[in-house]
Amino acid sequence: RSKHDDSTEANFPRTVDDLLNEHNQFLTRLFTQCLLSNYDLIERASKIMTTCLLFCTQIKFFMESTKVHETLENTRIERSMMRFGKKKKNSDRETEFRAKREENIQRCSDRILKEYRTENYQHMIKKFDQVFTSHLAEFMKNLNSDYGQRSNSHLTNLFMQLDYNGFVSSSLYPE
């Protein structure tokens, strides 16, 4: 037998009670480190995720209104037809395709800029920024309230990772 076998065997539960105890400790660590033991953190994280989902939905509507996907799909289809069709000389088709693609890109850019400059779009972005920042501040403050306690080292680690460059804490606690 090697030393490695002995150390592995020493950590292995010897009875069913030891196994149940190890399993319960594992579940407790999992429960705690997944933030499931702190209702306030769950609630705040849920608000952040809901805000992100709503923002994604609004951006999807924005993309639909500007027809970006439609333009890209049409360009892809035209490119495929050009590659596999044999109507004109390659250089002529390539030149024509590039000119048409540039025109499509310009039209798409114009539609995006037009929508982007609307008051509704600007208001939506500002509102989402305010709501997200507010929820993030609540989450980070709640996370920070348990900061440094030995039993919550996973929260300290999470706080440090989320605020790795100091941006969040500097916006929460401006000098």
PDB file of N, CA and C in Angstrom, residues 84-162:
ATOM      1  N   PHE A  84     -22.738  30.154 -56.653  1.00  0.00           N
ATOM      2  CA  PHE A  84     -23.163  28.921 -57.301  1.00  0.00           C
ATOM      3  C   PHE A  84     -23.901  29.135 -58.621  1.00  0.00           C
ATOM      4  N   GLY A  85     -24.221  30.371 -58.935  1.00  0.00           N
ATOM      5  CA  GLY A  85     -24.869  30.657 -60.215  1.00  0.00           C
ATOM      6  C   GLY A  85     -23.823  30.904 -61.286  1.00  0.00           C
ATOM      7  N   LYS A  86     -24.194  30.780 -62.573  1.00  0.00           N
ATOM      8  CA  LYS A  86     -23.219  30.962 -63.651  1.00  0.00           C
ATOM      9  C   LYS A  86     -23.789  31.871 -64.729  1.00  0.00           C
ATOM     10  N   LYS A  87     -24.217  33.056 -64.338  1.00  0.00           N
ATOM     11  CA  LYS A  87     -24.841  33.947 -65.312  1.00  0.00           C
ATOM     12  C   LYS A  87     -23.845  34.921 -65.932  1.00  0.00           C
ATOM     13  N   LYS A  88     -23.008  35.534 -65.092  1.00  0.00           N
ATOM     14  CA  LYS A  88     -22.075  36.547 -65.578  1.00  0.00           C
ATOM     15  C   LYS A  88     -20.651  36.132 -65.232  1.00  0.00           C
ATOM     16  N   LYS A  89     -19.704  36.909 -65.746  1.00  0.00           N
ATOM     17  CA  LYS A  89     -18.313  36.669 -65.391  1.00  0.00           C
ATOM     18  C   LYS A  89     -18.138  36.955 -63.900  1.00  0.00           C
ATOM     19  N   ASN A  90     -17.237  36.245 -63.272  1.00  0.00           N
ATOM     20  CA  ASN A  90     -17.013  36.380 -61.829  1.00  0.00           C
ATOM     21  C   ASN A  90     -16.688  37.798 -61.397  1.00  0.00           C
ATOM     22  N   SER A  91     -15.802  38.480 -62.121  1.00  0.00           N
ATOM     23  CA  SER A  91     -15.398  39.828 -61.699  1.00  0.00           C
ATOM     24  C   SER A  91     -16.568  40.804 -61.771  1.00  0.00           C
ATOM     25  N   ASP A  92     -17.418  40.671 -62.795  1.00  0.00           N
ATOM     26  CA  ASP A  92     -18.597  41.535 -62.911  1.00  0.00           C
ATOM     27  C   ASP A  92     -19.580  41.274 -61.779  1.00  0.00           C
ATOM     28  N   ARG A  93     -19.827  39.993 -61.514  1.00  0.00           N
ATOM     29  CA  ARG A  93     -20.752  39.639 -60.436  1.00  0.00           C
ATOM     30  C   ARG A  93     -20.219  40.106 -59.088  1.00  0.00           C
ATOM     31  N   GLU A  94     -18.920  39.945 -58.890  1.00  0.00           N
ATOM     32  CA  GLU A  94     -18.311  40.349 -57.622  1.00  0.00           C
ATOM     33  C   GLU A  94     -18.423  41.859 -57.429  1.00  0.00           C
ATOM     34  N   THR A  95     -18.160  42.612 -58.442  1.00  0.00           N
ATOM     35  CA  THR A  95     -18.257  44.074 -58.373  1.00  0.00           C
ATOM     36  C   THR A  95     -19.696  44.503 -58.102  1.00  0.00           C
ATOM     37  N   GLU A  96     -20.625  43.889 -58.812  1.00  0.00           N
ATOM     38  CA  GLU A  96     -22.041  44.205 -58.629  1.00  0.00           C
ATOM     39  C   GLU A  96     -22.498  43.830 -57.211  1.00  0.00           C
ATOM     40  N   PHE A  97     -22.058  42.663 -56.751  1.00  0.00           N
ATOM     41  CA  PHE A  97     -22.427  42.215 -55.402  1.00  0.00           C
ATOM     42  C   PHE A  97     -21.880  43.179 -54.348  1.00  0.00           C
ATOM     43  N   ARG A  98     -20.628  43.558 -54.464  1.00  0.00           N
ATOM     44  CA  ARG A  98     -20.013  44.481 -53.490  1.00  0.00           C
ATOM     45  C   ARG A  98     -20.739  45.826 -53.451  1.00  0.00           C
ATOM     46  N   ALA A  99     -21.089  46.338 -54.616  1.00  0.00           N
ATOM     47  CA  ALA A  99     -21.800  47.615 -54.675  1.00  0.00           C
ATOM     48  C   ALA A  99     -23.178  47.505 -54.018  1.00  0.00           C
ATOM     49  N   LYS A 100     -23.877  46.416 -54.313  1.00  0.00           N
ATOM     50  CA  LYS A 100     -25.192  46.203 -53.715  1.00  0.00           C
ATOM     51  C   LYS A 100     -25.084  45.995 -52.205  1.00  0.00           C
ATOM     52  N   ARG A 101     -24.060  45.266 -51.788  1.00  0.00           N
ATOM     53  CA  ARG A 101     -23.857  45.035 -50.343  1.00  0.00           C
ATOM     54  C   ARG A 101     -23.569  46.353 -49.625  1.00  0.00           C
ATOM     55  N   GLU A 102     -22.732  47.189 -50.211  1.00  0.00           N
ATOM     56  CA  GLU A 102     -22.441  48.499 -49.621  1.00  0.00           C
ATOM     57  C   GLU A 102     -23.704  49.344 -49.498  1.00  0.00           C
ATOM     58  N   GLU A 103     -24.544  49.278 -50.508  1.00  0.00           N
ATOM     59  CA  GLU A 103     -25.805  50.017 -50.496  1.00  0.00           C
ATOM     60  C   GLU A 103     -26.714  49.490 -49.381  1.00  0.00           C
ATOM     61  N   ASN A 104     -26.801  48.170 -49.258  1.00  0.00           N
ATOM     62  CA  ASN A 104     -27.611  47.561 -48.196  1.00  0.00           C
ATOM     63  C   ASN A 104     -27.087  47.923 -46.802  1.00  0.00           C
ATOM     64  N   ILE A 105     -25.784  47.896 -46.654  1.00  0.00           N
ATOM     65  CA  ILE A 105     -25.173  48.248 -45.368  1.00  0.00           C
ATOM     66  C   ILE A 105     -25.490  49.697 -45.018  1.00  0.00           C
ATOM     67  N   GLN A 106     -25.409  50.576 -45.994  1.00  0.00           N
ATOM     68  CA  GLN A 106     -25.696  51.988 -45.748  1.00  0.00           C
ATOM     69  C   GLN A 106     -27.161  52.188 -45.357  1.00  0.00           C
ATOM     70  N   ARG A 107     -28.073  51.512 -46.075  1.00  0.00           N
ATOM     71  CA  ARG A 107     -29.493  51.610 -45.731  1.00  0.00           C
ATOM     72  C   ARG A 107     -29.758  51.081 -44.319  1.00  0.00           C
ATOM     73  N   CYS A 108     -29.149  49.962 -44.001  1.00  0.00           N
ATOM     74  CA  CYS A 108     -29.313  49.371 -42.665  1.00  0.00           C
ATOM     75  C   CYS A 108     -28.745  50.312 -41.594  1.00  0.00           C
ATOM     76  N   SER A 109     -27.592  50.875 -41.852  1.00  0.00           N
ATOM     77  CA  SER A 109     -26.983  51.822 -40.905  1.00  0.00           C
ATOM     78  C   SER A 109     -27.869  53.048 -40.706  1.00  0.00           C
ATOM     79  N   ASP A 110     -28.437  53.517 -41.782  1.00  0.00           N
ATOM     80  CA  ASP A 110     -29.336  54.676 -41.691  1.00  0.00           C
ATOM     81  C   ASP A 110     -30.559  54.356 -40.830  1.00  0.00           C
ATOM     82  N   ARG A 111     -31.144  53.157 -41.033  1.00  0.00           N
ATOM     83  CA  ARG A 111     -32.301  52.754 -40.226  1.00  0.00           C
ATOM     84  C   ARG A 111     -31.923  52.648 -38.746  1.00  0.00           C
ATOM     85  N   ILE A 112     -30.748  52.085 -38.470  1.00  0.00           N
ATOM     86  CA  ILE A 112     -30.304  51.938 -37.072  1.00  0.00           C
ATOM     87  C   ILE A 112     -30.105  53.314 -36.444  1.00  0.00           C
ATOM     88  N   LEU A 113     -29.417  54.197 -37.146  1.00  0.00           N
ATOM     89  CA  LEU A 113     -29.172  55.537 -36.602  1.00  0.00           C
ATOM     90  C   LEU A 113     -30.470  56.305 -36.398  1.00  0.00           C
ATOM     91  N   LYS A 114     -31.392  56.154 -37.320  1.00  0.00           N
ATOM     92  CA  LYS A 114     -32.681  56.839 -37.190  1.00  0.00           C
ATOM     93  C   LYS A 114     -33.404  56.368 -35.927  1.00  0.00           C
ATOM     94  N   GLU A 115     -33.441  55.057 -35.719  1.00  0.00           N
ATOM     95  CA  GLU A 115     -34.098  54.503 -34.533  1.00  0.00           C
ATOM     96  C   GLU A 115     -33.338  54.870 -33.262  1.00  0.00           C
ATOM     97  N   TYR A 116     -32.030  54.798 -33.340  1.00  0.00           N
ATOM     98  CA  TYR A 116     -31.172  55.093 -32.187  1.00  0.00           C
ATOM     99  C   TYR A 116     -31.351  56.538 -31.699  1.00  0.00           C
ATOM    100  N   ARG A 117     -31.589  57.429 -32.613  1.00  0.00           N
ATOM    101  CA  ARG A 117     -31.705  58.851 -32.263  1.00  0.00           C
ATOM    102  C   ARG A 117     -33.089  59.248 -31.755  1.00  0.00           C
ATOM    103  N   THR A 118     -34.032  58.330 -31.779  1.00  0.00           N
ATOM    104  CA  THR A 118     -35.377  58.678 -31.316  1.00  0.00           C
ATOM    105  C   THR A 118     -35.375  58.887 -29.807  1.00  0.00           C
ATOM    106  N   GLU A 119     -36.275  59.704 -29.359  1.00  0.00           N
ATOM    107  CA  GLU A 119     -36.409  59.989 -27.934  1.00  0.00           C
ATOM    108  C   GLU A 119     -36.807  58.733 -27.158  1.00  0.00           C
ATOM    109  N   ASN A 120     -37.676  57.919 -27.751  1.00  0.00           N
ATOM    110  CA  ASN A 120     -38.110  56.683 -27.086  1.00  0.00           C
ATOM    111  C   ASN A 120     -36.943  55.742 -26.821  1.00  0.00           C
ATOM    112  N   TYR A 121     -36.079  55.582 -27.815  1.00  0.00           N
ATOM    113  CA  TYR A 121     -34.935  54.687 -27.653  1.00  0.00           C
ATOM    114  C   TYR A 121     -33.989  55.222 -26.570  1.00  0.00           C
ATOM    115  N   GLN A 122     -33.698  56.510 -26.633  1.00  0.00           N
ATOM    116  CA  GLN A 122     -32.799  57.118 -25.644  1.00  0.00           C
ATOM    117  C   GLN A 122     -33.377  56.976 -24.232  1.00  0.00           C
ATOM    118  N   HIS A 123     -34.681  57.211 -24.100  1.00  0.00           N
ATOM    119  CA  HIS A 123     -35.345  57.080 -22.799  1.00  0.00           C
ATOM    120  C   HIS A 123     -35.277  55.637 -22.301  1.00  0.00           C
ATOM    121  N   MET A 124     -35.508  54.671 -23.203  1.00  0.00           N
ATOM    122  CA  MET A 124     -35.453  53.260 -22.829  1.00  0.00           C
ATOM    123  C   MET A 124     -34.069  52.884 -22.298  1.00  0.00           C
ATOM    124  N   ILE A 125     -33.036  53.307 -22.986  1.00  0.00           N
ATOM    125  CA  ILE A 125     -31.670  52.979 -22.568  1.00  0.00           C
ATOM    126  C   ILE A 125     -31.365  53.602 -21.208  1.00  0.00           C
ATOM    127  N   LYS A 126     -31.735  54.863 -21.020  1.00  0.00           N
ATOM    128  CA  LYS A 126     -31.490  55.526 -19.732  1.00  0.00           C
ATOM    129  C   LYS A 126     -32.241  54.830 -18.604  1.00  0.00           C
ATOM    130  N   LYS A 127     -33.483  54.453 -18.868  1.00  0.00           N
ATOM    131  CA  LYS A 127     -34.301  53.779 -17.850  1.00  0.00           C
ATOM    132  C   LYS A 127     -33.705  52.419 -17.478  1.00  0.00           C
ATOM    133  N   PHE A 128     -33.306  51.645 -18.483  1.00  0.00           N
ATOM    134  CA  PHE A 128     -32.683  50.349 -18.193  1.00  0.00           C
ATOM    135  C   PHE A 128     -31.375  50.529 -17.425  1.00  0.00           C
ATOM    136  N   ASP A 129     -30.614  51.537 -17.779  1.00  0.00           N
ATOM    137  CA  ASP A 129     -29.367  51.813 -17.065  1.00  0.00           C
ATOM    138  C   ASP A 129     -29.652  52.130 -15.595  1.00  0.00           C
ATOM    139  N   GLN A 130     -30.636  52.980 -15.350  1.00  0.00           N
ATOM    140  CA  GLN A 130     -30.985  53.335 -13.969  1.00  0.00           C
ATOM    141  C   GLN A 130     -31.467  52.127 -13.176  1.00  0.00           C
ATOM    142  N   VAL A 131     -32.344  51.344 -13.770  1.00  0.00           N
ATOM    143  CA  VAL A 131     -32.899  50.177 -13.079  1.00  0.00           C
ATOM    144  C   VAL A 131     -31.806  49.143 -12.815  1.00  0.00           C
ATOM    145  N   PHE A 132     -30.998  48.847 -13.823  1.00  0.00           N
ATOM    146  CA  PHE A 132     -29.931  47.860 -13.660  1.00  0.00           C
ATOM    147  C   PHE A 132     -28.934  48.314 -12.596  1.00  0.00           C
ATOM    148  N   THR A 133     -28.523  49.575 -12.668  1.00  0.00           N
ATOM    149  CA  THR A 133     -27.563  50.103 -11.704  1.00  0.00           C
ATOM    150  C   THR A 133     -28.124  50.056 -10.287  1.00  0.00           C
ATOM    151  N   SER A 134     -29.388  50.374 -10.149  1.00  0.00           N
ATOM    152  CA  SER A 134     -30.045  50.328  -8.843  1.00  0.00           C
ATOM    153  C   SER A 134     -30.064  48.903  -8.281  1.00  0.00           C
ATOM    154  N   HIS A 135     -30.460  47.937  -9.108  1.00  0.00           N
ATOM    155  CA  HIS A 135     -30.490  46.538  -8.661  1.00  0.00           C
ATOM    156  C   HIS A 135     -29.087  46.023  -8.352  1.00  0.00           C
ATOM    157  N   LEU A 136     -28.135  46.387  -9.182  1.00  0.00           N
ATOM    158  CA  LEU A 136     -26.756  45.957  -8.945  1.00  0.00           C
ATOM    159  C   LEU A 136     -26.226  46.548  -7.647  1.00  0.00           C
ATOM    160  N   ALA A 137     -26.537  47.815  -7.393  1.00  0.00           N
ATOM    161  CA  ALA A 137     -26.095  48.457  -6.153  1.00  0.00           C
ATOM    162  C   ALA A 137     -26.691  47.747  -4.939  1.00  0.00           C
ATOM    163  N   GLU A 138     -27.976  47.416  -4.997  1.00  0.00           N
ATOM    164  CA  GLU A 138     -28.612  46.689  -3.895  1.00  0.00           C
ATOM    165  C   GLU A 138     -27.949  45.333  -3.688  1.00  0.00           C
ATOM    166  N   PHE A 139     -27.692  44.633  -4.782  1.00  0.00           N
ATOM    167  CA  PHE A 139     -27.065  43.311  -4.696  1.00  0.00           C
ATOM    168  C   PHE A 139     -25.672  43.411  -4.077  1.00  0.00           C
ATOM    169  N   MET A 140     -24.879  44.357  -4.579  1.00  0.00           N
ATOM    170  CA  MET A 140     -23.499  44.494  -4.087  1.00  0.00           C
ATOM    171  C   MET A 140     -23.467  44.958  -2.630  1.00  0.00           C
ATOM    172  N   LYS A 141     -24.376  45.851  -2.256  1.00  0.00           N
ATOM    173  CA  LYS A 141     -24.425  46.292  -0.857  1.00  0.00           C
ATOM    174  C   LYS A 141     -24.809  45.134   0.053  1.00  0.00           C
ATOM    175  N   ASN A 142     -25.759  44.315  -0.385  1.00  0.00           N
ATOM    176  CA  ASN A 142     -26.154  43.154   0.401  1.00  0.00           C
ATOM    177  C   ASN A 142     -25.007  42.156   0.486  1.00  0.00           C
ATOM    178  N   LEU A 143     -24.330  41.964  -0.606  1.00  0.00           N
ATOM    179  CA  LEU A 143     -23.173  41.071  -0.636  1.00  0.00           C
ATOM    180  C   LEU A 143     -22.077  41.609   0.271  1.00  0.00           C
ATOM    181  N   ASN A 144     -21.890  42.919   0.238  1.00  0.00           N
ATOM    182  CA  ASN A 144     -20.853  43.566   1.035  1.00  0.00           C
ATOM    183  C   ASN A 144     -21.197  43.576   2.533  1.00  0.00           C
ATOM    184  N   SER A 145     -22.472  43.498   2.872  1.00  0.00           N
ATOM    185  CA  SER A 145     -22.849  43.531   4.281  1.00  0.00           C
ATOM    186  C   SER A 145     -22.357  42.294   5.017  1.00  0.00           C
ATOM    187  N   ASP A 146     -22.178  41.185   4.298  1.00  0.00           N
ATOM    188  CA  ASP A 146     -21.646  39.966   4.892  1.00  0.00           C
ATOM    189  C   ASP A 146     -20.149  39.820   4.624  1.00  0.00           C
ATOM    190  N   TYR A 147     -19.570  40.830   3.997  1.00  0.00           N
ATOM    191  CA  TYR A 147     -18.176  40.824   3.572  1.00  0.00           C
ATOM    192  C   TYR A 147     -17.236  40.597   4.750  1.00  0.00           C
ATOM    193  N   GLY A 148     -16.308  39.693   4.588  1.00  0.00           N
ATOM    194  CA  GLY A 148     -15.270  39.502   5.589  1.00  0.00           C
ATOM    195  C   GLY A 148     -15.606  38.488   6.672  1.00  0.00           C
ATOM    196  N   GLN A 149     -16.836  38.073   6.793  1.00  0.00           N
ATOM    197  CA  GLN A 149     -17.155  37.078   7.809  1.00  0.00           C
ATOM    198  C   GLN A 149     -16.596  35.737   7.360  1.00  0.00           C
ATOM    199  N   ARG A 150     -15.979  35.039   8.283  1.00  0.00           N
ATOM    200  CA  ARG A 150     -15.301  33.788   7.943  1.00  0.00           C
ATOM    201  C   ARG A 150     -16.257  32.773   7.315  1.00  0.00           C
ATOM    202  N   SER A 151     -17.467  32.697   7.815  1.00  0.00           N
ATOM    203  CA  SER A 151     -18.415  31.716   7.308  1.00  0.00           C
ATOM    204  C   SER A 151     -18.949  32.083   5.923  1.00  0.00           C
ATOM    205  N   ASN A 152     -18.693  33.307   5.495  1.00  0.00           N
ATOM    206  CA  ASN A 152     -19.188  33.755   4.195  1.00  0.00           C
ATOM    207  C   ASN A 152     -18.050  34.108   3.248  1.00  0.00           C
ATOM    208  N   SER A 153     -16.979  33.335   3.310  1.00  0.00           N
ATOM    209  CA  SER A 153     -15.836  33.635   2.442  1.00  0.00           C
ATOM    210  C   SER A 153     -16.219  33.548   0.963  1.00  0.00           C
ATOM    211  N   HIS A 154     -17.195  32.702   0.629  1.00  0.00           N
ATOM    212  CA  HIS A 154     -17.640  32.607  -0.765  1.00  0.00           C
ATOM    213  C   HIS A 154     -18.291  33.917  -1.219  1.00  0.00           C
ATOM    214  N   LEU A 155     -18.951  34.634  -0.292  1.00  0.00           N
ATOM    215  CA  LEU A 155     -19.550  35.930  -0.637  1.00  0.00           C
ATOM    216  C   LEU A 155     -18.463  36.972  -0.860  1.00  0.00           C
ATOM    217  N   THR A 156     -17.445  36.921  -0.014  1.00  0.00           N
ATOM    218  CA  THR A 156     -16.308  37.828  -0.177  1.00  0.00           C
ATOM    219  C   THR A 156     -15.654  37.595  -1.528  1.00  0.00           C
ATOM    220  N   ASN A 157     -15.472  36.340  -1.872  1.00  0.00           N
ATOM    221  CA  ASN A 157     -14.869  35.987  -3.152  1.00  0.00           C
ATOM    222  C   ASN A 157     -15.735  36.472  -4.315  1.00  0.00           C
ATOM    223  N   LEU A 158     -17.038  36.269  -4.214  1.00  0.00           N
ATOM    224  CA  LEU A 158     -17.957  36.733  -5.259  1.00  0.00           C
ATOM    225  C   LEU A 158     -17.905  38.251  -5.395  1.00  0.00           C
ATOM    226  N   PHE A 159     -17.928  38.959  -4.270  1.00  0.00           N
ATOM    227  CA  PHE A 159     -17.859  40.418  -4.294  1.00  0.00           C
ATOM    228  C   PHE A 159     -16.583  40.880  -4.997  1.00  0.00           C
ATOM    229  N   MET A 160     -15.466  40.265  -4.642  1.00  0.00           N
ATOM    230  CA  MET A 160     -14.182  40.657  -5.237  1.00  0.00           C
ATOM    231  C   MET A 160     -14.158  40.367  -6.740  1.00  0.00           C
ATOM    232  N   GLN A 161     -14.738  39.255  -7.157  1.00  0.00           N
ATOM    233  CA  GLN A 161     -14.749  38.923  -8.577  1.00  0.00           C
ATOM    234  C   GLN A 161     -15.653  39.872  -9.364  1.00  0.00           C
ATOM    235  N   LEU A 162     -16.801  40.213  -8.799  1.00  0.00           N
ATOM    236  CA  LEU A 162     -17.721  41.118  -9.491  1.00  0.00           C
ATOM    237  C   LEU A 162     -17.177  42.543  -9.548  1.00  0.00           C
TER     238      LEU A 162
END
